[in-house]
Tab-separated table of C-alpha atoms in Angstrom:
chain	number	residue	atom	x	y	z
A	13	MET	CA	20.058	168.394	153.219
A	14	LYS	CA	19.404	164.666	153.198
A	15	ARG	CA	22.938	163.720	152.354
A	16	SER	CA	24.747	161.885	155.106
A	17	VAL	CA	28.167	163.461	155.423
A	18	ALA	CA	29.393	160.769	157.769
A	19	LEU	CA	28.287	158.003	155.446
A	20	ALA	CA	29.878	159.709	152.472
A	21	ALA	CA	33.159	160.056	154.283
A	22	ALA	CA	33.086	156.436	155.388
A	23	LEU	CA	32.312	155.149	151.935
A	24	LEU	CA	34.973	157.257	150.310
A	25	ALA	CA	37.613	156.414	152.869
A	26	GLY	CA	36.869	152.770	153.515
A	27	LEU	CA	34.899	151.422	150.581
A	28	THR	CA	35.363	153.326	147.362
A	29	SER	CA	38.630	152.561	145.691
A	30	ILE	CA	39.311	154.649	142.623
A	31	GLY	CA	40.871	153.250	139.525
A	32	SER	CA	40.409	151.117	136.480
A	33	ILE	CA	39.553	147.452	136.409
A	34	PRO	CA	41.943	145.636	134.119
A	35	GLY	CA	40.725	143.256	131.470
A	36	ALA	CA	40.921	142.348	127.833
A	37	ALA	CA	38.669	144.018	125.292
A	38	PHE	CA	36.825	141.256	123.533
A	39	ALA	CA	18.814	154.341	126.090
A	40	ASP	CA	11.812	160.539	130.606
A	41	GLY	CA	4.999	164.420	133.662
A	42	GLY	CA	7.537	166.524	133.665
A	43	GLY	CA	7.883	169.944	135.198
A	44	PRO	CA	9.024	173.094	133.443
A	45	GLY	CA	12.251	172.921	131.501
A	46	TYR	CA	12.166	169.240	130.644
A	47	HIS	CA	12.046	168.168	127.008
A	48	ASP	CA	10.604	164.759	126.263
A	49	ASP	CA	12.080	163.585	122.987
A	50	ARG	CA	10.439	160.159	123.208
A	51	LYS	CA	6.905	161.450	122.462
A	52	GLY	CA	5.751	160.153	125.797
A	53	GLY	CA	3.407	162.984	126.574
A	54	ASP	CA	1.561	164.097	123.494
A	55	TYR	CA	-1.122	161.384	123.716
A	56	HIS	CA	-1.115	161.219	119.943
A	57	HIS	CA	-1.299	157.569	118.972
A	58	GLY	CA	-0.603	157.610	115.269
A	59	ASP	CA	2.952	156.488	114.615
A	60	GLU	CA	4.401	153.019	114.375
A	61	GLY	CA	7.556	151.723	115.991
A	62	ALA	CA	9.206	148.720	117.580
A	63	VAL	CA	9.554	147.224	121.052
A	64	PHE	CA	12.688	145.265	121.987
A	65	VAL	CA	12.812	142.632	124.740
A	66	GLN	CA	15.998	141.127	126.133
A	67	THR	CA	15.669	137.419	126.921
A	68	ASN	CA	18.832	137.268	129.082
A	69	LYS	CA	19.149	133.538	128.386
A	70	ALA	CA	22.163	131.993	130.078
A	71	GLU	CA	23.018	129.851	127.068
A	72	GLY	CA	22.942	132.833	124.719
A	73	ASN	CA	21.366	136.253	125.163
A	74	THR	CA	18.939	137.396	122.454
A	75	ILE	CA	16.747	140.366	121.639
A	76	LYS	CA	13.173	139.706	120.533
A	77	VAL	CA	11.725	142.422	118.314
A	78	TYR	CA	8.038	143.307	118.055
A	79	ASP	CA	6.403	145.588	115.526
A	80	ARG	CA	4.097	148.180	117.126
A	81	ASP	CA	1.105	149.396	115.144
A	82	GLU	CA	-0.638	152.750	115.563
A	83	ASP	CA	-3.001	151.269	118.175
A	84	GLY	CA	-0.132	149.965	120.304
A	85	ARG	CA	-0.552	146.308	119.403
A	86	LEU	CA	2.597	144.191	119.109
A	87	THR	CA	3.413	141.440	116.625
A	88	LYS	CA	6.534	139.289	116.414
A	89	ALA	CA	9.154	140.576	114.000
A	90	GLY	CA	12.302	138.582	114.749
A	91	GLU	CA	14.911	137.496	117.270
A	92	TYR	CA	18.598	138.399	117.226
A	93	GLU	CA	21.587	136.962	119.048
A	94	THR	CA	23.696	139.440	120.994
A	95	GLY	CA	26.878	137.381	120.843
A	96	GLY	CA	26.995	137.211	124.642
A	97	LEU	CA	25.490	135.365	127.596
A	98	GLY	CA	22.696	136.235	129.976
A	99	GLY	CA	23.418	136.472	133.688
A	100	LEU	CA	21.952	136.774	137.163
A	101	THR	CA	22.353	138.084	140.674
A	102	ILE	CA	22.222	135.674	143.610
A	103	GLY	CA	18.854	135.351	145.298
A	104	ALA	CA	16.904	137.400	142.771
A	105	PRO	CA	13.177	136.973	143.521
A	106	LEU	CA	12.062	137.402	139.902
A	107	ASP	CA	14.325	139.974	138.211
A	108	ALA	CA	17.602	138.308	137.433
A	109	LEU	CA	19.655	141.451	136.789
A	110	ALA	CA	18.138	143.448	139.663
A	111	SER	CA	18.372	146.637	137.636
A	112	GLN	CA	16.708	149.204	135.397
A	113	GLY	CA	18.016	150.077	131.941
A	114	SER	CA	19.718	146.838	130.913
A	115	LEU	CA	18.447	147.421	127.363
A	116	THR	CA	18.683	150.996	126.078
A	117	TYR	CA	17.575	152.618	122.809
A	118	HIS	CA	19.391	155.791	121.755
A	119	ARG	CA	19.451	157.580	118.407
A	120	GLY	CA	18.808	154.557	116.232
A	121	LEU	CA	21.070	152.274	118.279
A	122	LEU	CA	20.265	149.568	120.797
A	123	PHE	CA	22.631	148.754	123.674
A	124	ALA	CA	22.254	145.362	125.366
A	125	VAL	CA	24.152	144.049	128.383
A	126	ASN	CA	25.497	140.518	128.349
A	127	ALA	CA	25.739	140.026	132.096
A	128	GLY	CA	27.073	136.487	131.878
A	129	SER	CA	30.001	137.371	129.608
A	130	ASN	CA	30.835	140.903	130.838
A	131	THR	CA	30.145	142.554	127.495
A	132	VAL	CA	27.822	145.054	125.836
A	133	THR	CA	26.373	144.608	122.346
A	134	VAL	CA	25.588	147.528	120.044
A	135	PHE	CA	22.922	147.093	117.360
A	136	ARG	CA	21.885	149.472	114.607
A	137	VAL	CA	18.081	149.608	114.411
A	138	GLU	CA	16.336	149.783	111.064
A	139	GLY	CA	12.613	149.554	111.743
A	140	THR	CA	12.195	146.073	113.185
A	141	LYS	CA	15.558	144.794	111.976
A	142	LEU	CA	18.714	144.748	114.082
A	143	HIS	CA	22.252	144.813	112.732
A	144	LYS	CA	24.966	143.841	115.183
A	145	LEU	CA	27.784	146.382	115.067
A	146	GLN	CA	29.952	145.563	118.056
A	147	VAL	CA	30.449	143.431	121.158
A	148	ILE	CA	32.753	145.156	123.648
A	149	TRP	CA	34.028	144.480	127.173
A	150	SER	CA	31.880	146.333	129.702
A	151	GLY	CA	34.823	147.514	131.788
A	152	GLY	CA	33.896	145.319	134.739
A	153	LEU	CA	31.911	142.317	135.912
A	154	LEU	CA	28.204	141.575	135.349
A	155	PRO	CA	26.991	144.659	133.442
A	156	VAL	CA	23.367	145.438	134.340
A	157	SER	CA	22.487	148.961	133.139
A	158	VAL	CA	23.389	151.323	130.280
A	159	ALA	CA	22.936	155.115	130.043
A	160	ALA	CA	23.371	157.082	126.813
A	161	ARG	CA	23.167	160.783	126.043
A	162	GLY	CA	24.718	162.526	123.064
A	163	ASP	CA	27.965	160.768	122.215
A	164	LEU	CA	28.574	159.457	125.737
A	165	VAL	CA	27.603	156.022	127.039
A	166	TYR	CA	28.143	154.724	130.579
A	167	VAL	CA	27.783	151.125	131.696
A	168	LEU	CA	27.067	149.998	135.258
A	169	ASN	CA	28.808	146.794	136.319
A	170	ALA	CA	27.323	145.090	139.384
A	171	GLY	CA	29.852	142.349	140.102
A	172	GLY	CA	32.705	142.547	142.571
A	173	GLU	CA	33.404	146.109	143.689
A	174	GLY	CA	30.842	147.376	141.204
A	175	SER	CA	31.955	149.984	138.694
A	176	VAL	CA	30.976	152.545	136.080
A	177	GLN	CA	32.744	152.570	132.728
A	178	GLY	CA	32.440	155.424	130.231
A	179	PHE	CA	32.552	155.086	126.455
A	180	GLU	CA	32.623	157.508	123.560
A	181	LEU	CA	30.116	156.775	120.816
A	182	HIS	CA	31.239	157.373	117.238
A	183	LYS	CA	29.535	156.070	114.107
A	184	GLY	CA	27.731	153.357	116.003
A	185	ARG	CA	30.754	152.024	117.835
A	186	LEU	CA	31.946	152.419	121.401
A	187	SER	CA	35.486	153.214	122.447
A	188	ARG	CA	36.558	153.033	126.061
A	189	ILE	CA	37.356	156.318	127.826
A	190	GLU	CA	40.465	155.474	129.791
A	191	ASP	CA	39.886	157.850	132.706
A	192	ALA	CA	36.200	156.997	133.084
A	193	ASN	CA	36.237	153.778	135.072
A	194	ARG	CA	35.260	154.237	138.709
A	195	SER	CA	34.834	151.610	141.390
A	196	LEU	CA	31.774	151.788	143.630
A	197	GLY	CA	33.603	150.009	146.451
A	198	LEU	CA	30.696	147.684	147.217
A	199	HIS	CA	32.808	144.618	148.108
A	200	ASN	CA	30.415	142.140	146.503
A	201	GLY	CA	31.178	138.782	145.003
A	202	ASN	CA	30.650	137.915	141.384
A	203	PRO	CA	27.825	137.442	140.811
A	204	PRO	CA	26.690	139.739	143.617
A	205	ALA	CA	23.743	139.165	145.894
A	206	PHE	CA	20.499	140.659	144.610
A	207	GLY	CA	20.116	143.077	147.535
A	208	THR	CA	23.638	144.478	147.441
A	209	ALA	CA	23.976	144.931	143.678
A	210	PRO	CA	23.750	148.476	142.286
A	211	ALA	CA	20.571	149.105	140.278
A	212	GLN	CA	20.825	151.819	137.621
A	213	VAL	CA	23.107	154.287	135.895
A	214	LYS	CA	21.810	157.454	134.232
A	215	ILE	CA	23.122	160.753	132.836
A	216	ASP	CA	21.342	163.928	133.943
A	217	PRO	CA	19.622	166.001	131.203
A	218	ASP	CA	22.409	168.606	131.200
A	219	SER	CA	25.088	165.916	130.829
A	220	GLU	CA	26.907	167.165	133.910
A	221	PHE	CA	26.693	164.088	136.130
A	222	VAL	CA	26.525	160.315	135.964
A	223	LEU	CA	24.286	158.998	138.729
A	224	VAL	CA	24.172	155.468	140.166
A	225	SER	CA	21.596	154.030	142.566
A	226	THR	CA	22.447	151.360	145.097
A	227	LYS	CA	20.162	149.198	147.204
A	228	ALA	CA	21.565	148.003	150.525
A	229	ALA	CA	23.782	151.091	150.870
A	230	ASN	CA	20.712	153.385	150.587
A	231	VAL	CA	22.693	155.996	148.666
A	232	MET	CA	23.237	157.390	145.206
A	233	PHE	CA	26.594	158.230	143.688
A	234	SER	CA	27.026	161.353	141.522
A	235	TYR	CA	30.139	161.568	139.345
A	236	GLU	CA	30.848	164.841	137.599
A	237	ILE	CA	31.451	164.475	133.877
A	238	GLY	CA	34.614	166.212	132.796
A	239	ARG	CA	36.295	166.852	129.511
A	240	ASN	CA	35.909	164.092	126.924
A	241	GLY	CA	33.586	162.145	129.211
A	242	LYS	CA	36.072	161.575	132.013
A	243	LEU	CA	34.595	161.098	135.485
A	244	SER	CA	35.536	162.849	138.704
A	245	ARG	CA	37.818	160.840	140.943
A	246	ASN	CA	35.519	161.137	143.965
A	247	PRO	CA	31.743	160.932	143.738
A	248	VAL	CA	29.281	162.904	145.811
A	249	ILE	CA	27.353	160.349	147.868
A	250	SER	CA	23.811	161.218	148.968
A	251	ASP	CA	21.199	159.500	151.078
A	252	ALA	CA	18.435	158.354	148.745
A	253	GLY	CA	15.813	156.695	150.945
A	254	ASN	CA	15.091	153.080	151.775
A	255	THR	CA	16.700	150.830	149.156
A	256	PRO	CA	16.803	153.145	146.121
A	257	PHE	CA	16.363	151.283	142.848
A	258	GLY	CA	15.074	152.945	139.647
A	259	PHE	CA	15.052	156.654	138.933
A	260	THR	CA	14.170	159.144	136.225
A	261	PHE	CA	14.237	162.910	135.798
A	262	ASP	CA	11.081	165.019	135.822
A	263	THR	CA	12.906	168.323	135.172
A	264	GLU	CA	16.476	169.126	134.221
A	265	ASP	CA	17.518	169.217	137.861
A	266	SER	CA	15.036	167.062	139.768
A	267	LEU	CA	14.432	163.343	139.745
A	268	LEU	CA	12.097	160.703	141.114
A	269	VAL	CA	13.574	157.653	142.847
A	270	THR	CA	11.801	154.429	143.757
A	271	GLU	CA	12.387	153.165	147.287
A	272	SER	CA	11.988	149.419	146.994
A	273	GLY	CA	12.369	148.884	150.725
A	274	ALA	CA	9.606	151.383	151.584
A	275	ASN	CA	7.400	150.738	148.530
A	276	ALA	CA	7.422	154.438	147.835
A	277	VAL	CA	8.686	157.137	145.478
A	278	SER	CA	10.694	160.198	146.485
A	279	ARG	CA	11.605	163.409	144.663
A	280	PHE	CA	15.095	164.900	144.844
A	281	GLU	CA	16.735	168.100	143.674
A	282	LEU	CA	20.092	167.655	141.954
A	283	GLU	CA	22.335	170.430	143.267
A	284	ASP	CA	25.152	172.118	141.370
A	285	ASP	CA	27.754	169.998	143.150
A	286	GLY	CA	25.938	166.728	142.409
A	287	ALA	CA	24.373	166.294	145.853
A	288	LEU	CA	20.750	165.210	146.136
A	289	ASP	CA	18.331	167.048	148.444
A	290	GLN	CA	14.951	165.456	149.078
A	291	VAL	CA	11.909	167.565	148.171
A	292	GLY	CA	8.977	166.737	150.429
A	293	PRO	CA	8.262	163.355	152.019
A	294	SER	CA	8.405	159.967	150.347
A	295	VAL	CA	5.039	158.905	148.925
A	296	PRO	CA	4.143	155.227	149.518
A	297	ASN	CA	1.733	153.290	147.318
A	298	GLY	CA	0.774	150.356	149.551
A	299	GLN	CA	2.154	147.803	147.084
A	300	GLN	CA	5.145	145.463	147.269
A	301	ALA	CA	8.649	145.743	145.788
A	302	THR	CA	8.384	149.134	144.085
A	303	CYS	CA	11.447	149.086	141.855
A	304	TRP	CA	11.075	150.426	138.282
A	305	ILE	CA	9.838	153.803	137.103
A	306	GLN	CA	8.837	155.090	133.666
A	307	ARG	CA	7.564	158.514	132.639
A	308	VAL	CA	4.743	158.863	130.111
A	309	GLY	CA	3.575	162.425	129.608
A	310	ASP	CA	2.628	164.034	132.901
A	311	TYR	CA	2.591	160.733	134.772
A	312	PHE	CA	5.146	158.401	136.302
A	313	PHE	CA	4.378	154.702	136.447
A	314	VAL	CA	6.146	152.358	138.840
A	315	ALA	CA	6.262	148.571	138.661
A	316	ASN	CA	5.644	146.714	141.918
A	317	ALA	CA	7.133	143.282	141.366
A	318	GLY	CA	5.902	141.733	144.609
A	319	SER	CA	2.253	142.616	144.029
A	320	SER	CA	2.328	142.435	140.196
A	321	THR	CA	0.835	145.899	139.897
A	322	ILE	CA	1.545	149.281	138.346
A	323	SER	CA	1.089	152.454	140.411
A	324	SER	CA	0.858	155.977	139.017
A	325	TYR	CA	2.251	159.278	140.281
A	326	ARG	CA	2.447	162.874	139.130
A	327	VAL	CA	4.218	166.077	140.146
A	328	ASP	CA	1.801	169.003	140.572
A	329	ASP	CA	2.390	172.590	139.477
A	330	HIS	CA	3.970	173.349	142.840
A	331	GLY	CA	6.503	170.543	142.605
A	332	LYS	CA	4.672	168.264	145.038
A	333	LEU	CA	4.821	164.552	144.308
A	334	GLU	CA	1.451	162.820	144.673
A	335	LEU	CA	0.076	159.318	144.238
A	336	VAL	CA	-2.604	159.164	141.534
A	337	LYS	CA	-3.562	155.480	141.780
A	338	ASN	CA	-2.027	152.826	143.972
A	339	VAL	CA	-3.184	150.239	141.401
A	340	ALA	CA	-3.374	151.695	137.914
A	341	ALA	CA	-3.051	148.194	136.446
A	342	ASP	CA	-2.876	144.625	137.749
A	343	THR	CA	-0.475	142.680	135.510
A	344	ASN	CA	-0.810	139.315	137.302
A	345	GLY	CA	2.681	138.307	136.285
A	346	GLY	CA	5.579	139.806	138.237
A	347	SER	CA	5.952	143.320	136.812
A	348	ILE	CA	9.524	144.446	136.286
A	349	ASP	CA	11.074	146.799	133.728
A	350	MET	CA	9.027	149.104	131.488
A	351	THR	CA	9.384	151.275	128.398
A	352	THR	CA	7.299	153.830	126.522
A	353	SER	CA	6.626	154.514	122.868
A	354	ASP	CA	4.318	157.184	121.437
A	355	GLY	CA	2.198	157.399	124.584
A	356	PHE	CA	1.952	153.649	125.195
A	357	LEU	CA	3.409	151.925	128.272
A	358	TYR	CA	4.935	148.462	127.850
A	359	VAL	CA	5.488	146.291	130.923
A	360	GLN	CA	7.736	143.253	131.175
A	361	ASN	CA	6.201	140.515	133.352
A	362	ALA	CA	8.875	138.088	134.462
A	363	THR	CA	6.907	135.236	136.018
A	364	ALA	CA	4.193	135.295	133.354
A	365	GLY	CA	6.722	135.401	130.527
A	366	ASN	CA	4.899	138.134	128.657
A	367	VAL	CA	4.881	141.815	127.786
A	368	GLN	CA	1.729	143.884	128.162
A	369	GLY	CA	1.057	147.163	126.393
A	370	TYR	CA	-1.200	149.870	127.810
A	371	LYS	CA	-2.646	152.999	126.241
A	372	VAL	CA	-2.075	155.957	128.561
A	373	HIS	CA	-5.072	158.306	128.690
A	374	GLU	CA	-4.896	162.017	129.496
A	375	ASP	CA	-6.018	161.395	133.076
A	376	GLY	CA	-3.222	158.839	133.552
A	377	SER	CA	-5.496	155.813	133.425
A	378	LEU	CA	-4.285	152.696	131.637
A	379	ASN	CA	-6.098	150.558	129.079
A	380	LEU	CA	-4.617	147.178	128.120
A	381	VAL	CA	-4.272	146.981	124.326
A	382	THR	CA	-1.851	144.105	123.709
A	383	THR	CA	-0.164	141.091	125.293
A	384	VAL	CA	2.633	139.037	123.752
A	385	GLU	CA	3.418	135.622	125.196
A	386	GLY	CA	6.203	133.083	124.801
A	387	LEU	CA	9.010	134.986	126.507
A	388	PRO	CA	11.355	133.277	129.002
A	389	LYS	CA	9.664	132.938	132.389
A	390	PHE	CA	11.723	133.546	135.500
A	391	ALA	CA	12.874	130.182	136.855
A	392	ASP	CA	15.896	128.841	138.734
A	393	GLY	CA	17.183	132.339	139.434
A	394	ILE	CA	17.197	133.621	135.868
A	395	GLY	CA	14.737	135.056	133.375
A	396	MET	CA	14.209	137.823	130.883
A	397	GLU	CA	15.039	141.389	131.836
A	398	GLY	CA	15.431	144.507	129.723
A	399	ILE	CA	12.932	146.311	127.499
A	400	ALA	CA	13.231	149.321	125.194
A	401	ALA	CA	11.316	150.925	122.324
A	402	SER	CA	11.838	153.104	119.300
């Protein structure tokens, strides 16, 4: 078992304080058993949809909407204010929020973090039109990632101690679950430093655990989900490689985690108690700053921000993780977060200020089909971050 018992004990005893943070209230090739409800693996390019990009502007966060045609091409369709402010982590090299999943699409709704004002905005999506339904306190400081499954939504707050806050989703609105706020005990400032901020929150496919990746701590937290979405008082804390960042599930009980410090991807088994056991060795790709991961069909694509490239991986029939191409695409623009829609991969390029769309072929190769320009370029510590698709 890769979990460090000593580290877990130390974190629980000395770092992780349990409780609620007070404040005023003001959206994954897979192995057997995994169901992909995002049409990421059928390679049938015939439907239309929309791609949403979060600008994360400090003076007022907005969502830019693009219409996607059947060939994957994007055209501008509008821009919508979230009612909140963009934000940043200190010392971010080109991804201001230092996270994955800051913009999440789920069942006709779009959840956007407003890191600079500690809120989350909920939009109803109608084609390429957004209707703002709610702006709600995130339950902490500097929200950076949102996870949604069924009628449960959890928000990861990176500022200060760092925290997870659970919400119940009903008729397009969020209500705070009182016993679902848990501190991560990270002892950061607000805003936190880029390297010490937590990176992603996600719910496992069986809706049994909420998982959180950290960076400098090199661990992942697993909180058991109880009745009505409440979270266990004490998380299971597992070693998760060298600077774990983004992660996604390839089966119901196994997940792939990017190791941004090792420029590699690792595969872990999620045990019944929430612990993570590593399956096989980490697989490096020879690139720089491997942080984000997105599944499309039988392939997993990772964005390497430092080298502005996309690498591809797959899990074979025996559960072995293997590198397919160390450079599946060269984006030439500071690749960060990604999303998928109907077999297309969309990549957010922070320094170039654009989004590129790639057709994913059956062998995992990528073909550039669209580029949209005019998005906020990363400068002075802040820039766009967050991308999702219907």
